[in-house]
Amino acid sequence: MKLIDISAVMILLGLLLGFVGAGGSGFIISILTVVFGYPIHIALGTALAAMFFSSLSGSVSHYREGNMLLKSGAVVGLAGAAGAWVSSSWSTLIPEDKLGWMTSGMLFASGLALWLRMAVVSRRPGASVNQAPPAAKGVRYWSFALLIGVVTGMLSGLFGIGSTPFIQLGLMLLLGMPMRYAAGTTMMVIIPIALAGGAGYFTIGYLDFRLLIAVVCGTMVGSYIGAKFTKRVPARWLKTCMVITPMMGAAILLL
């Protein structure tokens, strides 16, 4: 019965996530811990593994639209997977109460990073949409790609968050990707990070498959419906909701 309730709540949450186009791992963590009383380590592992499914479907769409730089995404994603695998085991060393505060802080930081990403895009509107993708070559380029992957992967594995704003900022600011390619490539990057991080939590006993199924089914149904409303509201409202959503999850977690 509890899993049915979780699925119902996740459908409602999915409406919001589908509307703003967010992965929502932080919000999932908050709901599972605060509302349903799951230990935060279980919530982290479940939220991280759930991102694999949402990112997979999003990646297929972006690939068909030609929004991905496959070679760059593969390098960043594999480096991120290594970081997520290693850092997922570190979470067991952090007490639950402190881990909750730290995860909440990262969600607030994620909202600020998302706002910064929008600020960067607004200052380069032409480049962010129409600019050709950068040439993926040189030691500097690939060094930055590895750095982005390792850092964001470790953040994801340790705190169970998607790190989407951080990845996109890194791709745009360090690798020079236009927004279109940064968005599509980020979806590809999250797949190995979520898979490795979820596997890491599974090996240390913090992944509940029945709970994962309930979360995935609920959020996928809700996200599909919520996405229908994205084009039906003013852009200013949508941007505001995108920034506020991770901060709402952080505020709930602080309870």
PDB file of C-alpha atoms in Angstrom:
ATOM      1  CA  MET A   1       0.000   0.000   0.000  1.00  0.00           C
ATOM      2  CA  LYS A   2       2.880   2.347   0.826  1.00  0.00           C
ATOM      3  CA  LEU A   3       4.412   1.825  -2.626  1.00  0.00           C
ATOM      4  CA  ILE A   4       1.060   2.671  -4.245  1.00  0.00           C
ATOM      5  CA  ASP A   5       0.962   5.913  -2.258  1.00  0.00           C
ATOM      6  CA  ILE A   6       4.508   6.665  -3.356  1.00  0.00           C
ATOM      7  CA  SER A   7       3.600   6.116  -7.016  1.00  0.00           C
ATOM      8  CA  ALA A   8       0.608   8.440  -6.660  1.00  0.00           C
ATOM      9  CA  VAL A   9       2.743  11.175  -5.110  1.00  0.00           C
ATOM     10  CA  MET A  10       5.414  10.666  -7.774  1.00  0.00           C
ATOM     11  CA  ILE A  11       2.805  11.170 -10.492  1.00  0.00           C
ATOM     12  CA  LEU A  12       2.008  14.574  -8.983  1.00  0.00           C
ATOM     13  CA  LEU A  13       5.712  15.345  -8.655  1.00  0.00           C
ATOM     14  CA  GLY A  14       6.245  14.201 -12.232  1.00  0.00           C
ATOM     15  CA  LEU A  15       3.706  16.787 -13.407  1.00  0.00           C
ATOM     16  CA  LEU A  16       5.956  19.519 -12.021  1.00  0.00           C
ATOM     17  CA  LEU A  17       9.180  17.927 -13.264  1.00  0.00           C
ATOM     18  CA  GLY A  18       7.792  17.380 -16.737  1.00  0.00           C
ATOM     19  CA  PHE A  19       6.585  20.965 -16.831  1.00  0.00           C
ATOM     20  CA  VAL A  20       9.981  22.476 -15.940  1.00  0.00           C
ATOM     21  CA  GLY A  21      12.073  19.825 -17.715  1.00  0.00           C
ATOM     22  CA  ALA A  22      14.011  18.801 -14.595  1.00  0.00           C
ATOM     23  CA  GLY A  23      15.275  15.413 -13.483  1.00  0.00           C
ATOM     24  CA  GLY A  24      14.027  16.114  -9.978  1.00  0.00           C
ATOM     25  CA  SER A  25      16.314  13.746  -8.063  1.00  0.00           C
ATOM     26  CA  GLY A  26      16.605  16.260  -5.225  1.00  0.00           C
ATOM     27  CA  PHE A  27      12.831  16.571  -4.947  1.00  0.00           C
ATOM     28  CA  ILE A  28      12.512  12.770  -4.988  1.00  0.00           C
ATOM     29  CA  ILE A  29      15.038  12.533  -2.150  1.00  0.00           C
ATOM     30  CA  SER A  30      13.104  15.108  -0.139  1.00  0.00           C
ATOM     31  CA  ILE A  31       9.734  13.382  -0.610  1.00  0.00           C
ATOM     32  CA  LEU A  32      11.075   9.917   0.218  1.00  0.00           C
ATOM     33  CA  THR A  33      12.809  11.058   3.385  1.00  0.00           C
ATOM     34  CA  VAL A  34      10.452  13.696   4.780  1.00  0.00           C
ATOM     35  CA  VAL A  35       7.052  12.355   3.678  1.00  0.00           C
ATOM     36  CA  PHE A  36       7.601   8.590   3.638  1.00  0.00           C
ATOM     37  CA  GLY A  37      10.380   8.268   6.204  1.00  0.00           C
ATOM     38  CA  TYR A  38      12.985   6.417   4.154  1.00  0.00           C
ATOM     39  CA  PRO A  39      16.619   6.685   5.301  1.00  0.00           C
ATOM     40  CA  ILE A  40      18.430   9.298   3.257  1.00  0.00           C
ATOM     41  CA  HIS A  41      20.981   6.797   1.936  1.00  0.00           C
ATOM     42  CA  ILE A  42      18.145   4.686   0.453  1.00  0.00           C
ATOM     43  CA  ALA A  43      16.579   7.840  -0.989  1.00  0.00           C
ATOM     44  CA  LEU A  44      19.882   8.915  -2.560  1.00  0.00           C
ATOM     45  CA  GLY A  45      20.431   5.548  -4.237  1.00  0.00           C
ATOM     46  CA  THR A  46      16.846   5.363  -5.500  1.00  0.00           C
ATOM     47  CA  ALA A  47      16.817   8.911  -6.883  1.00  0.00           C
ATOM     48  CA  LEU A  48      20.158   8.443  -8.614  1.00  0.00           C
ATOM     49  CA  ALA A  49      19.117   5.158 -10.228  1.00  0.00           C
ATOM     50  CA  ALA A  50      15.776   6.663 -11.320  1.00  0.00           C
ATOM     51  CA  MET A  51      17.645   9.312 -13.298  1.00  0.00           C
ATOM     52  CA  PHE A  52      18.984   6.606 -15.603  1.00  0.00           C
ATOM     53  CA  PHE A  53      15.525   5.952 -17.050  1.00  0.00           C
ATOM     54  CA  SER A  54      14.500   9.595 -17.468  1.00  0.00           C
ATOM     55  CA  SER A  55      17.864  10.499 -19.015  1.00  0.00           C
ATOM     56  CA  LEU A  56      17.739   7.549 -21.395  1.00  0.00           C
ATOM     57  CA  SER A  57      14.436   8.618 -22.926  1.00  0.00           C
ATOM     58  CA  GLY A  58      15.561  12.241 -23.116  1.00  0.00           C
ATOM     59  CA  SER A  59      18.825  11.261 -24.790  1.00  0.00           C
ATOM     60  CA  VAL A  60      17.044   9.415 -27.566  1.00  0.00           C
ATOM     61  CA  SER A  61      15.022  12.522 -28.358  1.00  0.00           C
ATOM     62  CA  HIS A  62      18.062  14.815 -28.342  1.00  0.00           C
ATOM     63  CA  TYR A  63      20.049  12.406 -30.518  1.00  0.00           C
ATOM     64  CA  ARG A  64      17.309  12.359 -33.136  1.00  0.00           C
ATOM     65  CA  GLU A  65      17.286  16.153 -33.121  1.00  0.00           C
ATOM     66  CA  GLY A  66      21.055  16.274 -33.647  1.00  0.00           C
ATOM     67  CA  ASN A  67      21.707  18.030 -30.336  1.00  0.00           C
ATOM     68  CA  MET A  68      24.533  15.781 -29.105  1.00  0.00           C
ATOM     69  CA  LEU A  69      28.311  15.761 -29.408  1.00  0.00           C
ATOM     70  CA  LEU A  70      28.816  12.039 -28.970  1.00  0.00           C
ATOM     71  CA  LYS A  71      32.594  11.911 -28.510  1.00  0.00           C
ATOM     72  CA  SER A  72      32.664  14.726 -25.976  1.00  0.00           C
ATOM     73  CA  GLY A  73      29.638  13.310 -24.155  1.00  0.00           C
ATOM     74  CA  ALA A  74      31.219   9.871 -23.971  1.00  0.00           C
ATOM     75  CA  VAL A  75      34.423  11.224 -22.401  1.00  0.00           C
ATOM     76  CA  VAL A  76      32.598  13.413 -19.868  1.00  0.00           C
ATOM     77  CA  GLY A  77      30.096  10.648 -19.090  1.00  0.00           C
ATOM     78  CA  LEU A  78      32.679   7.903 -18.532  1.00  0.00           C
ATOM     79  CA  ALA A  79      34.746  10.194 -16.307  1.00  0.00           C
ATOM     80  CA  GLY A  80      31.548  11.057 -14.454  1.00  0.00           C
ATOM     81  CA  ALA A  81      30.677   7.374 -14.040  1.00  0.00           C
ATOM     82  CA  ALA A  82      34.061   6.754 -12.415  1.00  0.00           C
ATOM     83  CA  GLY A  83      33.509   9.694 -10.064  1.00  0.00           C
ATOM     84  CA  ALA A  84      29.969   8.584  -9.162  1.00  0.00           C
ATOM     85  CA  TRP A  85      31.060   4.997  -8.500  1.00  0.00           C
ATOM     86  CA  VAL A  86      33.797   6.099  -6.108  1.00  0.00           C
ATOM     87  CA  SER A  87      31.842   8.809  -4.273  1.00  0.00           C
ATOM     88  CA  SER A  88      28.701   6.686  -3.781  1.00  0.00           C
ATOM     89  CA  SER A  89      30.569   4.601  -1.211  1.00  0.00           C
ATOM     90  CA  TRP A  90      31.679   7.759   0.618  1.00  0.00           C
ATOM     91  CA  SER A  91      28.099   8.571   1.587  1.00  0.00           C
ATOM     92  CA  THR A  92      28.147   5.726   4.124  1.00  0.00           C
ATOM     93  CA  LEU A  93      30.846   7.608   6.024  1.00  0.00           C
ATOM     94  CA  ILE A  94      28.568  10.625   6.535  1.00  0.00           C
ATOM     95  CA  PRO A  95      25.901  10.518   9.291  1.00  0.00           C
ATOM     96  CA  GLU A  96      22.324  10.786   8.024  1.00  0.00           C
ATOM     97  CA  ASP A  97      21.593  14.153   9.635  1.00  0.00           C
ATOM     98  CA  LYS A  98      24.730  15.765   8.208  1.00  0.00           C
ATOM     99  CA  LEU A  99      24.196  14.163   4.800  1.00  0.00           C
ATOM    100  CA  GLY A 100      20.697  15.637   4.705  1.00  0.00           C
ATOM    101  CA  TRP A 101      22.036  19.140   5.361  1.00  0.00           C
ATOM    102  CA  MET A 102      24.782  18.698   2.767  1.00  0.00           C
ATOM    103  CA  THR A 103      22.349  17.422   0.128  1.00  0.00           C
ATOM    104  CA  SER A 104      20.018  20.316   0.849  1.00  0.00           C
ATOM    105  CA  GLY A 105      22.893  22.754   0.389  1.00  0.00           C
ATOM    106  CA  MET A 106      23.783  21.181  -2.945  1.00  0.00           C
ATOM    107  CA  LEU A 107      20.181  21.554  -4.106  1.00  0.00           C
ATOM    108  CA  PHE A 108      20.252  25.255  -3.293  1.00  0.00           C
ATOM    109  CA  ALA A 109      23.558  25.511  -5.162  1.00  0.00           C
ATOM    110  CA  SER A 110      21.971  23.657  -8.080  1.00  0.00           C
ATOM    111  CA  GLY A 111      19.213  26.259  -8.276  1.00  0.00           C
ATOM    112  CA  LEU A 112      21.757  29.064  -8.271  1.00  0.00           C
ATOM    113  CA  ALA A 113      23.790  27.287 -10.974  1.00  0.00           C
ATOM    114  CA  LEU A 114      20.637  26.973 -13.076  1.00  0.00           C
ATOM    115  CA  TRP A 115      20.022  30.709 -12.707  1.00  0.00           C
ATOM    116  CA  LEU A 116      23.638  31.366 -13.727  1.00  0.00           C
ATOM    117  CA  ARG A 117      23.221  29.139 -16.772  1.00  0.00           C
ATOM    118  CA  MET A 118      20.194  31.172 -17.849  1.00  0.00           C
ATOM    119  CA  ALA A 119      22.167  34.381 -17.327  1.00  0.00           C
ATOM    120  CA  VAL A 120      24.980  33.068 -19.526  1.00  0.00           C
ATOM    121  CA  VAL A 121      22.542  32.058 -22.254  1.00  0.00           C
ATOM    122  CA  SER A 122      20.721  35.409 -22.159  1.00  0.00           C
ATOM    123  CA  ARG A 123      24.000  37.252 -22.722  1.00  0.00           C
ATOM    124  CA  ARG A 124      24.836  35.164 -25.789  1.00  0.00           C
ATOM    125  CA  PRO A 125      21.434  34.437 -27.365  1.00  0.00           C
ATOM    126  CA  GLY A 126      22.741  34.005 -30.889  1.00  0.00           C
ATOM    127  CA  ALA A 127      25.680  31.835 -29.914  1.00  0.00           C
ATOM    128  CA  SER A 128      23.645  29.696 -27.571  1.00  0.00           C
ATOM    129  CA  VAL A 129      21.280  28.560 -30.302  1.00  0.00           C
ATOM    130  CA  ASN A 130      22.816  28.961 -33.742  1.00  0.00           C
ATOM    131  CA  GLN A 131      26.550  28.666 -33.169  1.00  0.00           C
ATOM    132  CA  ALA A 132      28.269  25.613 -34.628  1.00  0.00           C
ATOM    133  CA  PRO A 133      29.639  23.094 -32.107  1.00  0.00           C
ATOM    134  CA  PRO A 134      33.275  23.568 -31.068  1.00  0.00           C
ATOM    135  CA  ALA A 135      36.105  21.470 -32.434  1.00  0.00           C
ATOM    136  CA  ALA A 136      36.660  18.641 -29.966  1.00  0.00           C
ATOM    137  CA  LYS A 137      40.453  18.496 -29.979  1.00  0.00           C
ATOM    138  CA  GLY A 138      43.525  19.478 -28.014  1.00  0.00           C
ATOM    139  CA  VAL A 139      44.876  18.553 -24.590  1.00  0.00           C
ATOM    140  CA  ARG A 140      43.147  21.511 -22.964  1.00  0.00           C
ATOM    141  CA  TYR A 141      39.730  20.549 -24.328  1.00  0.00           C
ATOM    142  CA  TRP A 142      39.924  16.927 -23.213  1.00  0.00           C
ATOM    143  CA  SER A 143      41.426  17.855 -19.846  1.00  0.00           C
ATOM    144  CA  PHE A 144      38.444  20.087 -19.179  1.00  0.00           C
ATOM    145  CA  ALA A 145      36.099  17.315 -20.366  1.00  0.00           C
ATOM    146  CA  LEU A 146      37.604  14.868 -17.874  1.00  0.00           C
ATOM    147  CA  LEU A 147      37.477  17.474 -15.107  1.00  0.00           C
ATOM    148  CA  ILE A 148      33.801  18.237 -15.727  1.00  0.00           C
ATOM    149  CA  GLY A 149      32.966  14.552 -15.682  1.00  0.00           C
ATOM    150  CA  VAL A 150      34.857  13.641 -12.516  1.00  0.00           C
ATOM    151  CA  VAL A 151      33.631  16.629 -10.478  1.00  0.00           C
ATOM    152  CA  THR A 152      29.956  16.395 -11.465  1.00  0.00           C
ATOM    153  CA  GLY A 153      30.007  12.607 -11.192  1.00  0.00           C
ATOM    154  CA  MET A 154      31.347  12.781  -7.656  1.00  0.00           C
ATOM    155  CA  LEU A 155      28.669  15.316  -6.732  1.00  0.00           C
ATOM    156  CA  SER A 156      25.982  13.020  -8.144  1.00  0.00           C
ATOM    157  CA  GLY A 157      27.284   9.902  -6.433  1.00  0.00           C
ATOM    158  CA  LEU A 158      27.746  11.530  -3.043  1.00  0.00           C
ATOM    159  CA  PHE A 159      24.551  13.596  -2.883  1.00  0.00           C
ATOM    160  CA  GLY A 160      22.246  11.691  -5.252  1.00  0.00           C
ATOM    161  CA  ILE A 161      21.597  14.806  -7.367  1.00  0.00           C
ATOM    162  CA  GLY A 162      21.601  14.989 -11.147  1.00  0.00           C
ATOM    163  CA  SER A 163      24.126  17.838 -11.372  1.00  0.00           C
ATOM    164  CA  THR A 164      22.464  18.891 -14.629  1.00  0.00           C
ATOM    165  CA  PRO A 165      23.057  22.664 -14.181  1.00  0.00           C
ATOM    166  CA  PHE A 166      26.686  22.052 -13.213  1.00  0.00           C
ATOM    167  CA  ILE A 167      27.284  19.822 -16.224  1.00  0.00           C
ATOM    168  CA  GLN A 168      25.669  22.281 -18.611  1.00  0.00           C
ATOM    169  CA  LEU A 169      27.642  25.200 -17.171  1.00  0.00           C
ATOM    170  CA  GLY A 170      30.863  23.229 -17.565  1.00  0.00           C
ATOM    171  CA  LEU A 171      30.095  22.285 -21.148  1.00  0.00           C
ATOM    172  CA  MET A 172      29.218  25.869 -22.073  1.00  0.00           C
ATOM    173  CA  LEU A 173      31.907  27.761 -20.159  1.00  0.00           C
ATOM    174  CA  LEU A 174      34.855  25.337 -20.349  1.00  0.00           C
ATOM    175  CA  LEU A 175      34.181  23.486 -23.607  1.00  0.00           C
ATOM    176  CA  GLY A 176      32.456  26.343 -25.411  1.00  0.00           C
ATOM    177  CA  MET A 177      29.318  24.398 -26.362  1.00  0.00           C
ATOM    178  CA  PRO A 178      26.234  26.333 -27.496  1.00  0.00           C
ATOM    179  CA  MET A 179      23.189  25.794 -25.271  1.00  0.00           C
ATOM    180  CA  ARG A 180      21.527  23.455 -27.766  1.00  0.00           C
ATOM    181  CA  TYR A 181      24.444  21.018 -27.720  1.00  0.00           C
ATOM    182  CA  ALA A 182      25.083  21.458 -23.995  1.00  0.00           C
ATOM    183  CA  ALA A 183      21.496  20.436 -23.199  1.00  0.00           C
ATOM    184  CA  GLY A 184      21.540  17.365 -25.429  1.00  0.00           C
ATOM    185  CA  THR A 185      25.030  16.236 -24.453  1.00  0.00           C
ATOM    186  CA  THR A 186      24.193  16.618 -20.753  1.00  0.00           C
ATOM    187  CA  MET A 187      21.379  14.091 -21.087  1.00  0.00           C
ATOM    188  CA  MET A 188      23.884  11.633 -22.535  1.00  0.00           C
ATOM    189  CA  VAL A 189      26.400  12.351 -19.767  1.00  0.00           C
ATOM    190  CA  ILE A 190      23.884  11.634 -17.003  1.00  0.00           C
ATOM    191  CA  ILE A 191      23.204   8.082 -18.256  1.00  0.00           C
ATOM    192  CA  PRO A 192      26.555   6.524 -17.229  1.00  0.00           C
ATOM    193  CA  ILE A 193      26.704   8.687 -14.104  1.00  0.00           C
ATOM    194  CA  ALA A 194      23.274   7.509 -12.925  1.00  0.00           C
ATOM    195  CA  LEU A 195      24.044   3.893 -13.850  1.00  0.00           C
ATOM    196  CA  ALA A 196      27.393   3.816 -12.041  1.00  0.00           C
ATOM    197  CA  GLY A 197      26.098   5.743  -9.034  1.00  0.00           C
ATOM    198  CA  GLY A 198      23.027   3.520  -8.720  1.00  0.00           C
ATOM    199  CA  ALA A 199      25.210   0.416  -9.003  1.00  0.00           C
ATOM    200  CA  GLY A 200      27.487   1.820  -6.312  1.00  0.00           C
ATOM    201  CA  TYR A 201      24.577   2.277  -3.915  1.00  0.00           C
ATOM    202  CA  PHE A 202      23.339  -1.219  -4.770  1.00  0.00           C
ATOM    203  CA  THR A 203      26.667  -2.809  -3.843  1.00  0.00           C
ATOM    204  CA  ILE A 204      26.558  -1.202  -0.397  1.00  0.00           C
ATOM    205  CA  GLY A 205      22.906  -2.187   0.153  1.00  0.00           C
ATOM    206  CA  TYR A 206      21.189   1.156  -0.378  1.00  0.00           C
ATOM    207  CA  LEU A 207      19.036   0.475  -3.448  1.00  0.00           C
ATOM    208  CA  ASP A 208      15.477  -0.805  -3.037  1.00  0.00           C
ATOM    209  CA  PHE A 209      14.250  -2.152  -6.396  1.00  0.00           C
ATOM    210  CA  ARG A 210      10.559  -2.172  -5.458  1.00  0.00           C
ATOM    211  CA  LEU A 211      10.823   1.436  -4.369  1.00  0.00           C
ATOM    212  CA  LEU A 212      12.734   2.260  -7.546  1.00  0.00           C
ATOM    213  CA  ILE A 213       9.953   0.800  -9.723  1.00  0.00           C
ATOM    214  CA  ALA A 214       7.305   2.803  -7.852  1.00  0.00           C
ATOM    215  CA  VAL A 215       9.289   6.026  -8.260  1.00  0.00           C
ATOM    216  CA  VAL A 216      10.112   5.472 -11.935  1.00  0.00           C
ATOM    217  CA  CYS A 217       6.548   4.529 -12.925  1.00  0.00           C
ATOM    218  CA  GLY A 218       5.048   7.503 -11.118  1.00  0.00           C
ATOM    219  CA  THR A 219       7.493  10.142 -12.362  1.00  0.00           C
ATOM    220  CA  MET A 220       7.423   8.899 -15.968  1.00  0.00           C
ATOM    221  CA  VAL A 221       3.619   9.075 -16.137  1.00  0.00           C
ATOM    222  CA  GLY A 222       3.516  12.482 -14.493  1.00  0.00           C
ATOM    223  CA  SER A 223       6.393  13.884 -16.565  1.00  0.00           C
ATOM    224  CA  TYR A 224       4.722  12.853 -19.808  1.00  0.00           C
ATOM    225  CA  ILE A 225       1.574  14.775 -18.860  1.00  0.00           C
ATOM    226  CA  GLY A 226       3.420  17.736 -17.340  1.00  0.00           C
ATOM    227  CA  ALA A 227       5.486  18.276 -20.484  1.00  0.00           C
ATOM    228  CA  LYS A 228       2.263  19.096 -22.329  1.00  0.00           C
ATOM    229  CA  PHE A 229       1.968  22.358 -20.343  1.00  0.00           C
ATOM    230  CA  THR A 230       5.499  23.653 -20.977  1.00  0.00           C
ATOM    231  CA  LYS A 231       4.609  25.623 -24.109  1.00  0.00           C
ATOM    232  CA  ARG A 232       1.368  26.924 -22.652  1.00  0.00           C
ATOM    233  CA  VAL A 233       2.753  29.328 -20.046  1.00  0.00           C
ATOM    234  CA  PRO A 234       4.835  32.532 -20.350  1.00  0.00           C
ATOM    235  CA  ALA A 235       8.583  31.941 -20.590  1.00  0.00           C
ATOM    236  CA  ARG A 236       9.214  34.059 -17.483  1.00  0.00           C
ATOM    237  CA  TRP A 237       7.019  31.804 -15.368  1.00  0.00           C
ATOM    238  CA  LEU A 238       8.744  28.706 -16.705  1.00  0.00           C
ATOM    239  CA  LYS A 239      12.238  30.055 -15.941  1.00  0.00           C
ATOM    240  CA  THR A 240      11.163  31.006 -12.431  1.00  0.00           C
ATOM    241  CA  CYS A 241       9.758  27.540 -11.782  1.00  0.00           C
ATOM    242  CA  MET A 242      12.930  25.914 -13.118  1.00  0.00           C
ATOM    243  CA  VAL A 243      15.090  27.798 -10.600  1.00  0.00           C
ATOM    244  CA  ILE A 244      12.681  27.430  -7.676  1.00  0.00           C
ATOM    245  CA  THR A 245      12.044  23.677  -8.096  1.00  0.00           C
ATOM    246  CA  PRO A 246      15.399  22.387  -6.717  1.00  0.00           C
ATOM    247  CA  MET A 247      15.272  25.003  -3.968  1.00  0.00           C
ATOM    248  CA  MET A 248      11.803  23.765  -2.955  1.00  0.00           C
ATOM    249  CA  GLY A 249      13.254  20.270  -2.662  1.00  0.00           C
ATOM    250  CA  ALA A 250      16.066  21.653  -0.522  1.00  0.00           C
ATOM    251  CA  ALA A 251      13.610  23.490   1.740  1.00  0.00           C
ATOM    252  CA  ILE A 252      11.558  20.310   2.267  1.00  0.00           C
ATOM    253  CA  LEU A 253      14.713  18.362   3.080  1.00  0.00           C
ATOM    254  CA  LEU A 254      15.712  20.939   5.701  1.00  0.00           C
ATOM    255  CA  LEU A 255      12.579  19.967   7.649  1.00  0.00           C
TER     256      LEU A 255
END
